[in-house]
Tab-separated table of C-alpha atoms in Angstrom:
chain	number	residue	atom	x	y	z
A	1	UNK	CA	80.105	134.999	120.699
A	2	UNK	CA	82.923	132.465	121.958
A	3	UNK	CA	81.019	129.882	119.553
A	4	UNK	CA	81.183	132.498	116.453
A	5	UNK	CA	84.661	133.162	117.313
A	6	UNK	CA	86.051	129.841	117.077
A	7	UNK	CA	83.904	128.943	113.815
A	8	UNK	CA	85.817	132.169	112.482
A	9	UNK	CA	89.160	130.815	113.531
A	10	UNK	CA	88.272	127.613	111.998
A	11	UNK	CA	91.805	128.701	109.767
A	12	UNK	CA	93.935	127.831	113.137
A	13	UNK	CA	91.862	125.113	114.179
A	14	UNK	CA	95.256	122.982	115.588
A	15	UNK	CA	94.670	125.917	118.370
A	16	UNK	CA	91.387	124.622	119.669
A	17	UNK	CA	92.193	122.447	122.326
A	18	UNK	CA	89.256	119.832	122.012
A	19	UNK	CA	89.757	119.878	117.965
A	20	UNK	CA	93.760	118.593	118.982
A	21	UNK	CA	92.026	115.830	121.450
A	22	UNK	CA	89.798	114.635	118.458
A	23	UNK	CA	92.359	114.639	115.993
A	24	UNK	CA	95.046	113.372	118.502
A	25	UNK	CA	92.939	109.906	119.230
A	26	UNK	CA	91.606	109.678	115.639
A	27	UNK	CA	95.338	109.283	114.882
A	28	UNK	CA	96.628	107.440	117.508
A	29	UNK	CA	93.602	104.701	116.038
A	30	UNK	CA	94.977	104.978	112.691
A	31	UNK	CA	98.505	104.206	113.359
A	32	UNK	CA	97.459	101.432	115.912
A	33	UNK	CA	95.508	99.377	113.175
A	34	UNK	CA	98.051	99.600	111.138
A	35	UNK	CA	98.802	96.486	112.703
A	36	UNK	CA	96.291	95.027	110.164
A	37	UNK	CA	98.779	94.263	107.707
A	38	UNK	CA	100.101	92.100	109.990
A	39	UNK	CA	97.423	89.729	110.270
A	40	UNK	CA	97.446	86.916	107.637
A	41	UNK	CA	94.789	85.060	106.318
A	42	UNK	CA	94.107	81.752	105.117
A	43	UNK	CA	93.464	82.242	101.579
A	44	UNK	CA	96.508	83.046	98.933
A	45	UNK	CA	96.952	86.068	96.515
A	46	UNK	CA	96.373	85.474	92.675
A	47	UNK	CA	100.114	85.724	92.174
A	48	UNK	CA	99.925	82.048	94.773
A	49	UNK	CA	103.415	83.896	96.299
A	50	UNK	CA	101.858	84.397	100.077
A	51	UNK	CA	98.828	84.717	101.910
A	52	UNK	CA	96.722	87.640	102.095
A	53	UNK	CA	96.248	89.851	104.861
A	54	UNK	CA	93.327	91.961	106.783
A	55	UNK	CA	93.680	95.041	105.577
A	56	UNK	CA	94.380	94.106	101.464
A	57	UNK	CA	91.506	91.796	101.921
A	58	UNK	CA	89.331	94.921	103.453
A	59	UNK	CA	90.516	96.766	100.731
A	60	UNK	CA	89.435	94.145	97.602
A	61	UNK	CA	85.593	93.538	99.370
A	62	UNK	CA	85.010	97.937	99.510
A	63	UNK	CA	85.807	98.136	95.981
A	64	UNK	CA	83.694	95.257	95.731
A	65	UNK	CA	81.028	96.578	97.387
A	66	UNK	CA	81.383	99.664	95.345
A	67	UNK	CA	81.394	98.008	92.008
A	68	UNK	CA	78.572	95.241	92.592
A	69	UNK	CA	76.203	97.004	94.471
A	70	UNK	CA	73.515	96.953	91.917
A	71	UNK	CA	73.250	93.429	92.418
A	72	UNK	CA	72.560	93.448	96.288
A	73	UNK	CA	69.053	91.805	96.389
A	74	UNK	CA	67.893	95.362	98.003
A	75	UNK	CA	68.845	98.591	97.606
A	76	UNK	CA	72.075	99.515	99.942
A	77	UNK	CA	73.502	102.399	101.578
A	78	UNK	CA	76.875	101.930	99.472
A	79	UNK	CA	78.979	104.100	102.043
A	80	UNK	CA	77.482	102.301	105.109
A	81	UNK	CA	78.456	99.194	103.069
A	82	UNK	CA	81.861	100.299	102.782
A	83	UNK	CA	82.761	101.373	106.406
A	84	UNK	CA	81.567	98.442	107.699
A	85	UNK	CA	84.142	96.443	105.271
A	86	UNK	CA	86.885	98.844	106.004
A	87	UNK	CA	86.473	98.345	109.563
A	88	UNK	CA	85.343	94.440	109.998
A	89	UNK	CA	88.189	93.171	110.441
A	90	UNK	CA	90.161	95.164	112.453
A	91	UNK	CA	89.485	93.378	115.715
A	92	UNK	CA	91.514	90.655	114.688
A	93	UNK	CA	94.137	92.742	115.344
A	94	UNK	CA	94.266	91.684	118.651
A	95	UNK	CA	91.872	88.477	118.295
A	96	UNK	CA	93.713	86.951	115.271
A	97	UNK	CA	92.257	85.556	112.069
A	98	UNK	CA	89.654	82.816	112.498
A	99	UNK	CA	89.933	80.777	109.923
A	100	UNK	CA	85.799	80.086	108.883
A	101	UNK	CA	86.300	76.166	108.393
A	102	UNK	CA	88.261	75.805	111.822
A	103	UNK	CA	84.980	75.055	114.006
A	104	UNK	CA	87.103	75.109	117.216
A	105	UNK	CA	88.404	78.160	116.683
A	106	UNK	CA	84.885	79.498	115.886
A	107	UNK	CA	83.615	78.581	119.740
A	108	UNK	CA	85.303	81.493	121.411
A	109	UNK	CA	85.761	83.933	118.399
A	110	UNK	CA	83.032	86.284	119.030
A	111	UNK	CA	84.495	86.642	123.027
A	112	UNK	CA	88.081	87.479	121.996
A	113	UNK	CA	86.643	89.954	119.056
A	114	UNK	CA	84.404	91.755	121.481
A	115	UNK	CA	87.256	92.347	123.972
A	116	UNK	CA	88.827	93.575	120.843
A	117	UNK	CA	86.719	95.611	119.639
A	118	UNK	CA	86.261	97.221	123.043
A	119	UNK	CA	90.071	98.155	122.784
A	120	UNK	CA	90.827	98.953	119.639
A	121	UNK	CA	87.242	101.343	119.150
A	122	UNK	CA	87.638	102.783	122.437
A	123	UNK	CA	90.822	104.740	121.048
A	124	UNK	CA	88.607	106.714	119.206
A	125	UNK	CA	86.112	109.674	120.360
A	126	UNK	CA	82.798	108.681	122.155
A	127	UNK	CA	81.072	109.412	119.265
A	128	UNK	CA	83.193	107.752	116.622
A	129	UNK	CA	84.000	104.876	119.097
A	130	UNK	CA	79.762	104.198	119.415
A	131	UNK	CA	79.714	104.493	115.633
A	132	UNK	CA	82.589	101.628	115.038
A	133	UNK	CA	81.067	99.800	117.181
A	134	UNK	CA	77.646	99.275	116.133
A	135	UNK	CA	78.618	98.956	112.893
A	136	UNK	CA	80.689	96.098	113.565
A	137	UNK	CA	77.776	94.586	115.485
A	138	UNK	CA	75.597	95.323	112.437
A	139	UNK	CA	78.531	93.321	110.518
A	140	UNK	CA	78.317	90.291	112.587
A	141	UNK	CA	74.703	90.078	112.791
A	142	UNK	CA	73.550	90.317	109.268
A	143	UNK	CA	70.341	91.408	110.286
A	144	UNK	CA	69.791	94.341	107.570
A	145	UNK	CA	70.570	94.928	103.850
A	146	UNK	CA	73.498	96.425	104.182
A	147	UNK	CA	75.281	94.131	106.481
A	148	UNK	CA	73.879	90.785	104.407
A	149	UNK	CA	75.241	92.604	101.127
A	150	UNK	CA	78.433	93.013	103.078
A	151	UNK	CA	79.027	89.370	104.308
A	152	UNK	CA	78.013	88.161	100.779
A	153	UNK	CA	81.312	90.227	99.560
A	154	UNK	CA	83.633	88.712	102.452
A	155	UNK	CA	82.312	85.315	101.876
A	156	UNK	CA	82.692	85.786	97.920
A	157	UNK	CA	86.069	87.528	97.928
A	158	UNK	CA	88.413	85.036	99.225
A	159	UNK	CA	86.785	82.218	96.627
A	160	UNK	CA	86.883	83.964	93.779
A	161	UNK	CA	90.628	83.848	95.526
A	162	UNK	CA	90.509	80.239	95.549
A	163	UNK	CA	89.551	80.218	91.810
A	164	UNK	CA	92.468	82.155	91.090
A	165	UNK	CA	94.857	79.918	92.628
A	166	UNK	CA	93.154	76.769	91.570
A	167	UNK	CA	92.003	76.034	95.068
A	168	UNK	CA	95.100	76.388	97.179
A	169	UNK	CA	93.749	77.165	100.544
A	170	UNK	CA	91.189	74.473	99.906
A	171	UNK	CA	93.272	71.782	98.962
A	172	UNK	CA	95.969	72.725	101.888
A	173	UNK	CA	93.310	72.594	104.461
A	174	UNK	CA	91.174	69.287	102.955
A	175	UNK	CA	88.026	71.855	102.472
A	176	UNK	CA	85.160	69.831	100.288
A	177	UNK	CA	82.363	71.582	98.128
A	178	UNK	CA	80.374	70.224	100.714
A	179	UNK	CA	81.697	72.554	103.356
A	180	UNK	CA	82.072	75.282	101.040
A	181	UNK	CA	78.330	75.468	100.170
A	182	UNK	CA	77.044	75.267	103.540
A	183	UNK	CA	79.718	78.377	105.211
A	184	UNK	CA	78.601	80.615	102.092
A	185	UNK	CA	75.246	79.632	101.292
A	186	UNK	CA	74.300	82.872	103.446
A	187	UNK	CA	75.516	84.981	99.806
A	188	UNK	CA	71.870	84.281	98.864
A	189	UNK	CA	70.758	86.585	102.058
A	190	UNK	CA	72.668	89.263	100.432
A	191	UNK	CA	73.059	88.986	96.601
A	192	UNK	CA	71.016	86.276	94.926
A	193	UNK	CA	73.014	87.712	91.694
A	194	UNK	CA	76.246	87.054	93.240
A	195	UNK	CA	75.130	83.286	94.681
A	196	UNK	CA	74.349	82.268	91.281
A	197	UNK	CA	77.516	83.232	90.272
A	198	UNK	CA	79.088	81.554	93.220
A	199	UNK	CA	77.039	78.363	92.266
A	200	UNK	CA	78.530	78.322	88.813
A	201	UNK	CA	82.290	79.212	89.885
A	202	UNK	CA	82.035	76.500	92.695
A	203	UNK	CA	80.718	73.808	89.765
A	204	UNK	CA	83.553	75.275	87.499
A	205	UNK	CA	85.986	74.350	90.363
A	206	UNK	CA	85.002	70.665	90.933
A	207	UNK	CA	85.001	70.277	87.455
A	208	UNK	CA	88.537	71.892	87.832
A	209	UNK	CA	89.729	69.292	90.407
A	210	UNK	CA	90.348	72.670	92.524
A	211	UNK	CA	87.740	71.652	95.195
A	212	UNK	CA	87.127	68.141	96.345
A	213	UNK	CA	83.431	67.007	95.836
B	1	UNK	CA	94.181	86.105	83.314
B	2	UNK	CA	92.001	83.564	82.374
B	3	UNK	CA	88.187	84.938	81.678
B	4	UNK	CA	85.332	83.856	83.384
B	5	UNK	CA	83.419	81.285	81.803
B	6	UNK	CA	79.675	82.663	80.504
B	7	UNK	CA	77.621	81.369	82.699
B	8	UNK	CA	74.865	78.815	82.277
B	9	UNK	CA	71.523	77.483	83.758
B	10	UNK	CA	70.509	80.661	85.268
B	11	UNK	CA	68.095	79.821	87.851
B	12	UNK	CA	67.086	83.087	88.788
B	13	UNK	CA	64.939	85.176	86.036
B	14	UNK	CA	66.418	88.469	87.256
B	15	UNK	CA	69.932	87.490	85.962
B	16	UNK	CA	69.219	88.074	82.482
B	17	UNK	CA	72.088	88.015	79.876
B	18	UNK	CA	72.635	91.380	80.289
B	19	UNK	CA	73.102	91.426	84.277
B	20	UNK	CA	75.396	88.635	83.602
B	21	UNK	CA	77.623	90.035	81.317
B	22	UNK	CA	78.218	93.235	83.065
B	23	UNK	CA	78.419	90.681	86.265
B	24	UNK	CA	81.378	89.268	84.133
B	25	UNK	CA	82.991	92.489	83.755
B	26	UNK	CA	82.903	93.443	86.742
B	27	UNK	CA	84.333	90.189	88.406
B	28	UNK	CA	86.950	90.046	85.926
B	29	UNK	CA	87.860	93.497	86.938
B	30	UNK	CA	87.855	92.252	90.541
B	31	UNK	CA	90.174	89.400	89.929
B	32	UNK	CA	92.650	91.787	87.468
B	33	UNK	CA	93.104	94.431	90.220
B	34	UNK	CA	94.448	91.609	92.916
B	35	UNK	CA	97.731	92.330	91.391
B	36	UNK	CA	97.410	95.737	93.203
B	37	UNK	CA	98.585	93.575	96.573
B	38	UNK	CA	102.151	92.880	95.026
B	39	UNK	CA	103.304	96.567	94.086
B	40	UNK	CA	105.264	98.135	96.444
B	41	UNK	CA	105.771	101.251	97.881
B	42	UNK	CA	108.672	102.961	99.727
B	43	UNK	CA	106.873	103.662	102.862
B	44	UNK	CA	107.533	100.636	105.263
B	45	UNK	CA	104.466	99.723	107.784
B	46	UNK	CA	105.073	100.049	111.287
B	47	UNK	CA	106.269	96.901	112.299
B	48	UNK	CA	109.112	97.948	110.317
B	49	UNK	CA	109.436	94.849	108.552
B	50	UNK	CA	108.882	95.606	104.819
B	51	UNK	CA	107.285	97.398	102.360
B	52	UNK	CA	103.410	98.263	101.834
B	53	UNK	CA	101.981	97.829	99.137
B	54	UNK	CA	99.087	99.665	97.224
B	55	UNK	CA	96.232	97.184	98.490
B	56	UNK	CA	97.436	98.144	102.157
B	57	UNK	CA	98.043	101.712	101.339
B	58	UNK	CA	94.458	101.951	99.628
B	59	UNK	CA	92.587	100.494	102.579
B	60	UNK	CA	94.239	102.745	105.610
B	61	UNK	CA	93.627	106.069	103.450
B	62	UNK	CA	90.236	104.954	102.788
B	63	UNK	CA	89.444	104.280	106.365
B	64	UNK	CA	90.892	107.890	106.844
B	65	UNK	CA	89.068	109.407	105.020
B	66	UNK	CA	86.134	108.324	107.100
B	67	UNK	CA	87.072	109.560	110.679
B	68	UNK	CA	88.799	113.184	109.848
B	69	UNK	CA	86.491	113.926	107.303
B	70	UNK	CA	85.526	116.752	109.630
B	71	UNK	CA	88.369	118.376	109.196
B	72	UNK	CA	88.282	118.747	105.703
B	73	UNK	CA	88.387	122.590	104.882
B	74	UNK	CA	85.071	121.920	103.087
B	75	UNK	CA	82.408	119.385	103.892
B	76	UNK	CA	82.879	116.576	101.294
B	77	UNK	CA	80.966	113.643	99.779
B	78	UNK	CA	82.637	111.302	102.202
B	79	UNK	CA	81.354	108.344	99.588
B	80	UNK	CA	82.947	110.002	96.515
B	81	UNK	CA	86.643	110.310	98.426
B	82	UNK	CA	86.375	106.748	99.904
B	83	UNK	CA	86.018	105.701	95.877
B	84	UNK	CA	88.599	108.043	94.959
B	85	UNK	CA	91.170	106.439	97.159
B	86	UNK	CA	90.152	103.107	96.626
B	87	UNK	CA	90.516	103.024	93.144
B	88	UNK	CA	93.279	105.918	92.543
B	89	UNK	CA	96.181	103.342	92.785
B	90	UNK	CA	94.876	100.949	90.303
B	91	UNK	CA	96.877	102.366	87.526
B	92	UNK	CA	100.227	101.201	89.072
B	93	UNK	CA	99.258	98.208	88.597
B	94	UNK	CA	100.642	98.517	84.877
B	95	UNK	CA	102.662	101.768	85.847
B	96	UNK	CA	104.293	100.475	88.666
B	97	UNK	CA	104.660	102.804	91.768
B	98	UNK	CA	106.118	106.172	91.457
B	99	UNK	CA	107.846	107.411	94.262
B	100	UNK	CA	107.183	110.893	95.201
B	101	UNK	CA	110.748	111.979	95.577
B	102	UNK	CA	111.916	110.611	92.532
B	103	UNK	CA	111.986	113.576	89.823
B	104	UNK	CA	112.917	111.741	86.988
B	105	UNK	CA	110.200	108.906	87.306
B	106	UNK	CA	107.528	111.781	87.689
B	107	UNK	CA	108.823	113.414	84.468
B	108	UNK	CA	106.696	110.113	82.327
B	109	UNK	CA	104.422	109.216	85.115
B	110	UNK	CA	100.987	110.973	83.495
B	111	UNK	CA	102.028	109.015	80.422
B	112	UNK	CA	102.510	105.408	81.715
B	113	UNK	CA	99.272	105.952	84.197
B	114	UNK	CA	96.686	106.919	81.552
B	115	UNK	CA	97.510	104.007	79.255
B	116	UNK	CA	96.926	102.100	82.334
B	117	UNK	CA	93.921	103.628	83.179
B	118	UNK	CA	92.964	102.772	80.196
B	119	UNK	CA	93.502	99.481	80.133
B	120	UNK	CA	92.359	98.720	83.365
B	121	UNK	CA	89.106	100.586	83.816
B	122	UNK	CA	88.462	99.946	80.378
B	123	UNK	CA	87.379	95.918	81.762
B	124	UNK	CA	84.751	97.333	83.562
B	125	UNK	CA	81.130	97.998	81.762
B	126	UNK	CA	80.895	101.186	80.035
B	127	UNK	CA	79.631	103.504	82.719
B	128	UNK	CA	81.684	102.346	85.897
B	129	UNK	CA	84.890	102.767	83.443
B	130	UNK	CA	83.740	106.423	82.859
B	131	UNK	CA	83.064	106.647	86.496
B	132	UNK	CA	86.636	104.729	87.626
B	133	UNK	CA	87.978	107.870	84.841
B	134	UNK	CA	86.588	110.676	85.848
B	135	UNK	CA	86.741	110.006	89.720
B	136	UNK	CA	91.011	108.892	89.072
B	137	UNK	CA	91.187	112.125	86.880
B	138	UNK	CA	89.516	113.833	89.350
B	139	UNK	CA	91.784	112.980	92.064
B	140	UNK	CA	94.616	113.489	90.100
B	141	UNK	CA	93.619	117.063	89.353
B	142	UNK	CA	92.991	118.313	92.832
B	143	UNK	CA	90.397	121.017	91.571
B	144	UNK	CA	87.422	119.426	93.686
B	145	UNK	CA	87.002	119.582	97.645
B	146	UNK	CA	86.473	115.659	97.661
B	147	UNK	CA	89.974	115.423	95.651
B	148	UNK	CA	91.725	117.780	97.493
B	149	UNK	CA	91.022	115.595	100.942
B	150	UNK	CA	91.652	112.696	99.417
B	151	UNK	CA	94.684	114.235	98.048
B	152	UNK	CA	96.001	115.403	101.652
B	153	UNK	CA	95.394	112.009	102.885
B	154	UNK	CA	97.178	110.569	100.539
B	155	UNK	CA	100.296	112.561	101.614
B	156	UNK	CA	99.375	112.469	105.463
B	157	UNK	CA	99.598	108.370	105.718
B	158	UNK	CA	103.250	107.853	103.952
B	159	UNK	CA	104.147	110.471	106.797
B	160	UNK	CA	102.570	108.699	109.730
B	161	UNK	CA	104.505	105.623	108.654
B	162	UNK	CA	108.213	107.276	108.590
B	163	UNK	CA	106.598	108.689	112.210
B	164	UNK	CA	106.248	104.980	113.504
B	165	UNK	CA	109.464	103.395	111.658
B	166	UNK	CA	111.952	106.680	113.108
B	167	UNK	CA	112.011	107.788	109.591
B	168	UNK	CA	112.985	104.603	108.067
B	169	UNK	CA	112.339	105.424	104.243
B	170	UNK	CA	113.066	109.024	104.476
B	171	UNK	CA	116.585	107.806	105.948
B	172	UNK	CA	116.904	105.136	103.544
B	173	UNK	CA	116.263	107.527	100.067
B	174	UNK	CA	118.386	110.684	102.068
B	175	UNK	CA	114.936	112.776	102.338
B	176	UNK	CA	115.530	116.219	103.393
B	177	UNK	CA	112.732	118.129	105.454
B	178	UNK	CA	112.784	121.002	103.241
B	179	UNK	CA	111.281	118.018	100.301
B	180	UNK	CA	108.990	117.057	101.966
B	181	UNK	CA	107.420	120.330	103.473
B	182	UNK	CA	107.432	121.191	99.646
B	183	UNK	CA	105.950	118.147	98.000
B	184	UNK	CA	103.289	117.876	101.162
B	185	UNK	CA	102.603	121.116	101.375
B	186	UNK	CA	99.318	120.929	99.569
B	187	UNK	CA	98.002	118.724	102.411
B	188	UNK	CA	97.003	122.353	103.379
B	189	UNK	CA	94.588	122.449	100.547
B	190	UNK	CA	92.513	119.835	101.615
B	191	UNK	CA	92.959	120.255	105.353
B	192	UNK	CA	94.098	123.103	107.485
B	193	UNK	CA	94.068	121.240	110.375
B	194	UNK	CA	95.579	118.105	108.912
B	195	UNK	CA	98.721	120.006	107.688
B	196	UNK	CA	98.650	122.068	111.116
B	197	UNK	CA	99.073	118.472	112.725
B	198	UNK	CA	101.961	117.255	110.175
B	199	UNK	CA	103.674	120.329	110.952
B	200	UNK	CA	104.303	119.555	114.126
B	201	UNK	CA	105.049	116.154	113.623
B	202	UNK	CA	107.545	116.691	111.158
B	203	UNK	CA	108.868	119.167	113.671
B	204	UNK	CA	109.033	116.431	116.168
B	205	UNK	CA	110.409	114.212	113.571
B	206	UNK	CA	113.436	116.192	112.730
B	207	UNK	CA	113.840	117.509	116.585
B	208	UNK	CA	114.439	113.159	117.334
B	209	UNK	CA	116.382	112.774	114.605
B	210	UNK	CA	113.922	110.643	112.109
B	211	UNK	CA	113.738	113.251	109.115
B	212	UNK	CA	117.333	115.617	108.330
B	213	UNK	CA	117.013	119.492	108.536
């Protein structure tokens, strides 16, 4: 009865007390990563003004994964896809961007984002915290199709960056196509499609004289 | 923008001419709608130190979307309103940003937006255009549960950020409360609980002074 009574008052649900909790740390989370924005990456916007941050980034690989998901090498759960690129990143937030050519950066990267993640999910419900959190683990270890598909999009994004801006984050930071193919070889795991692209774009930009061979 | 050159030596006998040409498209597409990251909004993010733009915007309403979906008034494709809000800014990439308070911009704003819908969705391959149209015309007309969330979300985030800057840009543009219960009103629509919520934060919002009676 108490059960079919507050389904029937689901009009006035801001007067359920544990509907207010939810709803109160749901948005506490989303105002706390907005913080996002406010964590700058290595790689430059097409416009070559400034350097991109988290959350546009997060924003470019989900439409991504939207758009290209035909050519993930097996068939994807598109919205599983997408939460796990909305929400990737968002441990940098208090672990910082690690830049995936700075190898000494890399040695303590997944510490600082698990302490991170810890935080920054834990503001949310049990249920939604568990949720965030596995499928930021699934993220970072690549292990099924969704999560390869997923990396292949964050590796390809900020080079197709790079193209854009005829290799400004490369040339600032002395990256070679040598590095360059080994840190995204992985696409392949992912999206053969969108490696032989990569293959071709990388070719075009040594050709280019924006990437050092 | 410069097009993507066709690409050669295919290694792979999956990537036929035709995967590759709408792979073109689509990449294009991806590189065209970076510009989204330089147009600028009135709401400032929290740190209170500038503008967001669209990019920004488009990623925290998307990741929105995914944790109150449960309070939508009526259970949604979450996967259809995460693409709605991803792509439903596009347009201003050629439109430029409208500002919700400003009655004279609104007056042409239909016009300039479906030219650059247009335009825009019109580099994708034939059937994600028609999807990118219907799912932008869709959100536009609010007649759809999915749309309607998507819709109060929309509203809900500007809000949050005037919340976390003291009312920055409704101080700045001399917002009154009584705009913006009227032009946020419909939040209602899409989520009892969510405008429940903003009406006691707007109440909070005028009681410290952040938003004029």
């Amino acid at each position: 009865m108490r059960q079919l009574r507050q389904s029937q008052n689901r009009k006035k649900p801001r007067q359920g007390e544990y509907i207010m909790d939810r709803l109160k740390k749901q948005l506490n989370f989303i105002m706390e990563v907005d913080k996002l924005k406010e964590i700058f990456r290595q790689s430059i916007v097409s416009s070559g003004s400034r350097r991109e941050n988290d959350a546009e980034h997060s924003w470019h690989i989900a439409l991504m994964a939207i758009l290209l998901s035909e050519h993930a090498n097996e068939r994807v759960d598109v919205l599983r896809v997408v939460k796990m690129l909305l929400l990737h990143d968002i441990v940098e937030i208090d672990a910082g961007d690690t830049y995936n050519y700075d190898e000494e950066a890399l040695l303590d990267k997944r510490q600082r984002e698990e302490a991170a993640a810890k935080r920054l999910f834990g503001l949310l419900p049990d249920d939604q915290r568990d949720e965030f959190m596995e499928l930021w683990e699934e993220f970072e270890r690549r292990a099924t199709p969704e999560s390869r598909y997923a990396a292949a999009l964050d590796r390809l994004q900020p080079m197709l960056l790079n193209y854009m801006t005829k290799g400004k984050s490369w040339i600032d930071h002395g990256i070679t196509s040598e590095m360059v193919f080994r840190k995204n070889r992985h696409i392949e795991e992912g999206s053969e499609a969108l490696w032989g692209f990569t293959e071709d774009m990388l070719g075009e930009c040594i050709e280019r004289g924006y990437l050092k061979k």
